[in-house]
CSV table of N, CA, C and O in Angstrom, one decimal:
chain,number,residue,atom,x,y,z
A,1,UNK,N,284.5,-155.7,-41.6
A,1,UNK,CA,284.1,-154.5,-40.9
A,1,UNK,C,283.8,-153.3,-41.9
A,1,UNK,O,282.9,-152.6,-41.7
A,2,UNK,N,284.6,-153.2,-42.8
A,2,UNK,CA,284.5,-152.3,-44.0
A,2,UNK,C,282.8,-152.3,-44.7
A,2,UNK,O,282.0,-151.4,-45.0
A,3,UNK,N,282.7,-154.0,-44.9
A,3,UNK,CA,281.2,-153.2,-45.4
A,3,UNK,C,280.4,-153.1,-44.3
A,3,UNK,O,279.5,-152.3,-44.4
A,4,UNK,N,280.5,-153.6,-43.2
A,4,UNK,CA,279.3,-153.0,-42.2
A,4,UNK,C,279.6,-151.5,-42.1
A,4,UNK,O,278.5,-151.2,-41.5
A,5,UNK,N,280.3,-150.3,-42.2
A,5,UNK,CA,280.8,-149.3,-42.4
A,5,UNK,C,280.1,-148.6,-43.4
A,5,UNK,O,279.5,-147.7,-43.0
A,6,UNK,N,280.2,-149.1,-44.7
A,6,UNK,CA,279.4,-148.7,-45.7
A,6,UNK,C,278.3,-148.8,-45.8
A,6,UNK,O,277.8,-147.9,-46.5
A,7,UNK,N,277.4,-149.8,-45.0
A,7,UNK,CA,276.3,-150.3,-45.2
A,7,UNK,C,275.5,-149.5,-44.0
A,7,UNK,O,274.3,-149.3,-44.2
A,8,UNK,N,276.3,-148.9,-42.7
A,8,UNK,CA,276.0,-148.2,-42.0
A,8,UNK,C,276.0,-146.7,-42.7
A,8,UNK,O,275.0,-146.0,-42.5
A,9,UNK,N,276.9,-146.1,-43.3
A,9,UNK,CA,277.0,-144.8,-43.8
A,9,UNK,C,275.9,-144.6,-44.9
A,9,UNK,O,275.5,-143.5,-45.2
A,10,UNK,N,275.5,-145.8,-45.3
A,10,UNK,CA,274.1,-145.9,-46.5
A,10,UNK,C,273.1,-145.3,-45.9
A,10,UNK,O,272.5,-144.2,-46.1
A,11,UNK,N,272.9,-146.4,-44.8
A,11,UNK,CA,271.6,-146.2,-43.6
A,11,UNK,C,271.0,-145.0,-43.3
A,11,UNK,O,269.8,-144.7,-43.4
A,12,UNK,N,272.1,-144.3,-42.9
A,12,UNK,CA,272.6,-143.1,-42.2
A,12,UNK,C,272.0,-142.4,-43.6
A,12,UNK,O,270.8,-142.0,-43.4
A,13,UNK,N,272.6,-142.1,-44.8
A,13,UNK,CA,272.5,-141.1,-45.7
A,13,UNK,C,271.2,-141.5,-46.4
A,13,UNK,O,270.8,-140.7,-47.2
A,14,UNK,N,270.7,-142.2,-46.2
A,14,UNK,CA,269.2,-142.5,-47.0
A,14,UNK,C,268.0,-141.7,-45.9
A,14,UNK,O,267.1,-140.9,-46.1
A,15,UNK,N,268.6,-142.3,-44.2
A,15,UNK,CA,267.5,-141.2,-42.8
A,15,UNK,C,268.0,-139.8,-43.5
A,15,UNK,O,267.0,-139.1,-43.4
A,16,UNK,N,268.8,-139.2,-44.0
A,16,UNK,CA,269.2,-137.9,-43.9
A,16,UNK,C,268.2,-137.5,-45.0
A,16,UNK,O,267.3,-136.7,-44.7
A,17,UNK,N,268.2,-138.2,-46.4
A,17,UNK,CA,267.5,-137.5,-47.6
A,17,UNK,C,266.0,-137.8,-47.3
A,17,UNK,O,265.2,-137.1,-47.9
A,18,UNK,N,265.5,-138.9,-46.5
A,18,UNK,CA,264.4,-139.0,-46.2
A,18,UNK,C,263.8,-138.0,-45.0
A,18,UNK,O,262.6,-137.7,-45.0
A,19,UNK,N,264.5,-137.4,-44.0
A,19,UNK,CA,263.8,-136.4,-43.3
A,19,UNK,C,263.9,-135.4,-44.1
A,19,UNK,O,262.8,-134.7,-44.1
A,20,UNK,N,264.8,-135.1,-44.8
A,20,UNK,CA,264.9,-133.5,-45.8
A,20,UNK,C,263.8,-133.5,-46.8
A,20,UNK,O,263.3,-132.5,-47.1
A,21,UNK,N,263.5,-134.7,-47.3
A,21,UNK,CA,262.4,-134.6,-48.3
A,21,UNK,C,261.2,-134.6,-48.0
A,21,UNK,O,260.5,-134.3,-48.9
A,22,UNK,N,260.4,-135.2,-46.2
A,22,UNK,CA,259.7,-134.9,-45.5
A,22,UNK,C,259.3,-133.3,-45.3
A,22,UNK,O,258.2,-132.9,-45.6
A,23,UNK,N,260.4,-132.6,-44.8
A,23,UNK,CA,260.3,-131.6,-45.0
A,23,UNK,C,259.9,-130.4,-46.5
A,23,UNK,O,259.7,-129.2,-46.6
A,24,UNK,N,260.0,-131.3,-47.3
A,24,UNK,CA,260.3,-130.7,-48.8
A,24,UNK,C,261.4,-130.0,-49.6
A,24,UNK,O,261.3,-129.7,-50.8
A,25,UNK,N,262.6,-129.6,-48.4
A,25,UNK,CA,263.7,-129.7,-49.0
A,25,UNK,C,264.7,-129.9,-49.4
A,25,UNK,O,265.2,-131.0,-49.3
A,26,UNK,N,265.2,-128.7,-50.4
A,26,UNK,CA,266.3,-129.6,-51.2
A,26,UNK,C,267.4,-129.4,-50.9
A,26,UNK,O,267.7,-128.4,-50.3
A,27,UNK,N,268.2,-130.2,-51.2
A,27,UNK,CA,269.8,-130.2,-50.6
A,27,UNK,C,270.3,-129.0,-50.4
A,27,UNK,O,271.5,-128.9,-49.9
A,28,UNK,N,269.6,-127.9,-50.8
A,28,UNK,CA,270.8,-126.6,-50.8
A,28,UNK,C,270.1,-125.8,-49.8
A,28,UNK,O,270.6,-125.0,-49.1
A,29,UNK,N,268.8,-126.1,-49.6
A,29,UNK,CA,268.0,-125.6,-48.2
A,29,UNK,C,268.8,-126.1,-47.2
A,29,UNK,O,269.6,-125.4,-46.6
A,30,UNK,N,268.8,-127.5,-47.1
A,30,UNK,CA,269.4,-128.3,-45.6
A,30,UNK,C,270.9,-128.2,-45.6
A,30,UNK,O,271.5,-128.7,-44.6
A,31,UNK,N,271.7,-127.4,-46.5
A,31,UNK,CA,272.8,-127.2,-46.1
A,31,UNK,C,272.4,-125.7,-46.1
A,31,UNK,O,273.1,-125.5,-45.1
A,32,UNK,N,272.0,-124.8,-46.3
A,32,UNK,CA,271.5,-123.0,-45.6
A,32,UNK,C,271.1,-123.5,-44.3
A,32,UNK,O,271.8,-122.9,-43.5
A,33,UNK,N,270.3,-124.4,-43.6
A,33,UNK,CA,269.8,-124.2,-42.1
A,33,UNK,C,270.7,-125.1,-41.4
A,33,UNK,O,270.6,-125.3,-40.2
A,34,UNK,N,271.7,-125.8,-42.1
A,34,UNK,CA,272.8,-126.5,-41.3
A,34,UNK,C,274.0,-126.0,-41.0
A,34,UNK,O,274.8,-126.3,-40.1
A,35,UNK,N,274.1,-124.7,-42.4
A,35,UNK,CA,275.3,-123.8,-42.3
A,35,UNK,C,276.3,-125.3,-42.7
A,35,UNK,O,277.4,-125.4,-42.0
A,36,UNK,N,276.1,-126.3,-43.7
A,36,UNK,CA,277.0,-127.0,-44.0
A,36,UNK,C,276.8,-126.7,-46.0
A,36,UNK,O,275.8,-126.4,-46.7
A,37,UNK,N,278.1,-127.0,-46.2
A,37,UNK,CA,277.5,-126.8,-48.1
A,37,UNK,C,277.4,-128.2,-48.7
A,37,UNK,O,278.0,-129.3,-48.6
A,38,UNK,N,276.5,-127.6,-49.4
A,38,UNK,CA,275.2,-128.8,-50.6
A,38,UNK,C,276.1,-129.8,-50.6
A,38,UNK,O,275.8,-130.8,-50.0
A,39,UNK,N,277.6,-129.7,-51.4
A,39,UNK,CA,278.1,-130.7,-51.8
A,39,UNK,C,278.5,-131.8,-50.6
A,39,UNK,O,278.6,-133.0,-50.7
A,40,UNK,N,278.6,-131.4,-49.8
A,40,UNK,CA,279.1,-132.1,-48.2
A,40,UNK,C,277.8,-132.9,-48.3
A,40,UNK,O,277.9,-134.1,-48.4
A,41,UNK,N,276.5,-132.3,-48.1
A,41,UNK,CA,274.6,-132.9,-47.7
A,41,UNK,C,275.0,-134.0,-48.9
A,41,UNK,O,274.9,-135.2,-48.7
A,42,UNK,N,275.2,-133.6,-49.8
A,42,UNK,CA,275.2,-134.5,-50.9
A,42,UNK,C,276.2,-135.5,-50.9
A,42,UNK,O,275.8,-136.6,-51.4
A,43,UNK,N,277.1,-135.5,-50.6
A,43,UNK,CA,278.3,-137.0,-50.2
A,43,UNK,C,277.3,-137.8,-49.0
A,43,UNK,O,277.2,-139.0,-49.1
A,44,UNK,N,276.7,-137.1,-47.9
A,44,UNK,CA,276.2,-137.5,-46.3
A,44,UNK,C,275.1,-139.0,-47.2
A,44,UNK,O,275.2,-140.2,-47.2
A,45,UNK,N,274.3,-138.1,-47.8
A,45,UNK,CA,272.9,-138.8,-48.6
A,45,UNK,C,273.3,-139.9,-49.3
A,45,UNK,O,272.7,-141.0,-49.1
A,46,UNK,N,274.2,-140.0,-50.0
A,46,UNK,CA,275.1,-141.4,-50.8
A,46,UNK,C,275.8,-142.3,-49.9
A,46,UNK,O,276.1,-143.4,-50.2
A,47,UNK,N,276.1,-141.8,-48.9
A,47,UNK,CA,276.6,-142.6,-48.2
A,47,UNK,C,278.2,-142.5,-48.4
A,47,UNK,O,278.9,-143.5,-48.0
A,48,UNK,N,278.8,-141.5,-49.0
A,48,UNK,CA,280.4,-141.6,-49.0
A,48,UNK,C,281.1,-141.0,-48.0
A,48,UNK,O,282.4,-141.2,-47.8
A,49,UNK,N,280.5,-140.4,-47.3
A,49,UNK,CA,280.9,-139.2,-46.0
A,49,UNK,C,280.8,-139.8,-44.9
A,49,UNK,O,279.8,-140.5,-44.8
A,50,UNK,N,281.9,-140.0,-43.3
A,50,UNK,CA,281.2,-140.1,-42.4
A,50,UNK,C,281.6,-139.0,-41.5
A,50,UNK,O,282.7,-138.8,-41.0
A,51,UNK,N,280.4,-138.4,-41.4
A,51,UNK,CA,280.4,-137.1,-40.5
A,51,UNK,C,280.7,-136.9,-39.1
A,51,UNK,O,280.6,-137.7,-38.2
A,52,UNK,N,281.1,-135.8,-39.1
A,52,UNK,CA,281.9,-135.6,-37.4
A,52,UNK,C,280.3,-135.7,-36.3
A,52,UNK,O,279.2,-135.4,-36.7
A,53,UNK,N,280.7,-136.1,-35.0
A,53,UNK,CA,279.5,-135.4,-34.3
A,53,UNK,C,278.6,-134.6,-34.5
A,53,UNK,O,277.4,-134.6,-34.5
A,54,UNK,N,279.8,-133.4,-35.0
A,54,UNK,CA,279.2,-132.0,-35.0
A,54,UNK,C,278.1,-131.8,-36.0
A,54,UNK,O,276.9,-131.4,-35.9
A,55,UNK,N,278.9,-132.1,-37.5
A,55,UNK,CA,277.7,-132.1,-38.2
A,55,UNK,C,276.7,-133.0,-37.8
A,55,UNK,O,275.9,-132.5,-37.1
A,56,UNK,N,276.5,-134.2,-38.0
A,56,UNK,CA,275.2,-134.7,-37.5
A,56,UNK,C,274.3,-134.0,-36.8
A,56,UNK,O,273.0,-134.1,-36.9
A,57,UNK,N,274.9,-133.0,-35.8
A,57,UNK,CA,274.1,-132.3,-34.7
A,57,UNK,C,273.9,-131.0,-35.2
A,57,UNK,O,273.1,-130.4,-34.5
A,58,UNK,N,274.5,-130.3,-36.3
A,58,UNK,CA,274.0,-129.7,-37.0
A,58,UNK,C,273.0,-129.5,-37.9
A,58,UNK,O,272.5,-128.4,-38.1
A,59,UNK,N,272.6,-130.6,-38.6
A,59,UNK,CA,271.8,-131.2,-39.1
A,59,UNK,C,270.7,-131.6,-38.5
A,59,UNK,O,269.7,-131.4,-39.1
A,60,UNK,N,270.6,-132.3,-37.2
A,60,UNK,CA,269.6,-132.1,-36.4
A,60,UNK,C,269.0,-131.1,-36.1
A,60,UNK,O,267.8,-131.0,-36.1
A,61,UNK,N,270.0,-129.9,-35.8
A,61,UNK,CA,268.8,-129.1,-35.2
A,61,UNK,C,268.2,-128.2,-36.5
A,61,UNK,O,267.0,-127.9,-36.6
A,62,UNK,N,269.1,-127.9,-37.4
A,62,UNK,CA,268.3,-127.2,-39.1
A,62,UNK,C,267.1,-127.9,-38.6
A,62,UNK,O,266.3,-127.1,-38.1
A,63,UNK,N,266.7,-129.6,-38.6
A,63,UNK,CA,265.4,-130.5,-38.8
A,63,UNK,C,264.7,-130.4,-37.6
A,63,UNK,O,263.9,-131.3,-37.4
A,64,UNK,N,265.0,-129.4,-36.7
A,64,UNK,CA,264.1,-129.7,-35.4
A,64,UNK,C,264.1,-130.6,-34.6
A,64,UNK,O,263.2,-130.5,-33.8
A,65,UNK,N,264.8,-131.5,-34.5
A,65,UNK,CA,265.0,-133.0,-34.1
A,65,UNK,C,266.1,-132.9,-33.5
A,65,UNK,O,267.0,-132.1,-33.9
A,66,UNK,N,266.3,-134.0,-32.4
A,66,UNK,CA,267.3,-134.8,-31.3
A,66,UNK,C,268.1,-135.5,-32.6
A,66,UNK,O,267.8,-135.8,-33.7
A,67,UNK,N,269.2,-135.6,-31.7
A,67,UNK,CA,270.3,-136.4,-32.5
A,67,UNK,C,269.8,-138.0,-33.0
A,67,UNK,O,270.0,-138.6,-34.0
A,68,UNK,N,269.1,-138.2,-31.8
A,68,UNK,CA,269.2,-139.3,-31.4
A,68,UNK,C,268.2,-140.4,-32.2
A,68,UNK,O,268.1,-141.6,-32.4
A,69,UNK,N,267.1,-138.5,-32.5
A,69,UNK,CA,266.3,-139.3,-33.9
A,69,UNK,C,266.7,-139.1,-35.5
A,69,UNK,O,266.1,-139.4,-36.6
A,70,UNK,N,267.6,-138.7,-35.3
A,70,UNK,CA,268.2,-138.3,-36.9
A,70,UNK,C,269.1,-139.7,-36.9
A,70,UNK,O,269.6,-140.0,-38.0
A,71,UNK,N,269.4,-140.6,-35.7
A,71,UNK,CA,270.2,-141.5,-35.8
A,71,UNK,C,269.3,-142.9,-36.0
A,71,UNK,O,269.6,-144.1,-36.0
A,72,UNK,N,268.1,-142.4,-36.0
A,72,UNK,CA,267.3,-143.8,-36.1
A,72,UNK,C,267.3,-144.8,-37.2
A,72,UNK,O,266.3,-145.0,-38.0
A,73,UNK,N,268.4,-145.6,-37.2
A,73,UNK,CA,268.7,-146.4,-39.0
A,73,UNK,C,268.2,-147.8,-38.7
A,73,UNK,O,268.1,-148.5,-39.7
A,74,UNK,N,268.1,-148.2,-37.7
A,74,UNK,CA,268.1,-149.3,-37.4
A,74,UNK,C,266.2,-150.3,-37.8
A,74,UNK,O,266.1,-151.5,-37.5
């Protein structure tokens, strides 16, 4: 269960640096419009963090986007 965990928090943090870099943002932008700090965006992107609801949905909306596509890893 542990690596499907990890391997999900990867997933997860590679959609995150991939919509941010779409946008041309850099980590210290997407933590200003998420109101979360860089270092946190930066654990999310590696995959070491697993974030509360909240942030996720904070993060969504900085990117304009539903949760539900910020959750698209699959």
């Amino acid at each position: 269960m542990a690596d499907q965990s990890a391997v999900l928090l990867r997933r997860l943090g590679e959609r995150i640096s991939s919509l941010r870099k779409e946008r041309g943002w850099t980590q210290e932008a997407l933590a200003e419009h998420s109101g979360l700090h860089r270092t946190y965006i930066s654990s999310l992107e590696r995959g070491h963090r697993n974030p509360s609801i909240i942030s996720l949905k904070a993060i969504a909306s900085a990117m304009k986007i539903s949760l539900s596509e910020l959750l698209d890893i699959e």
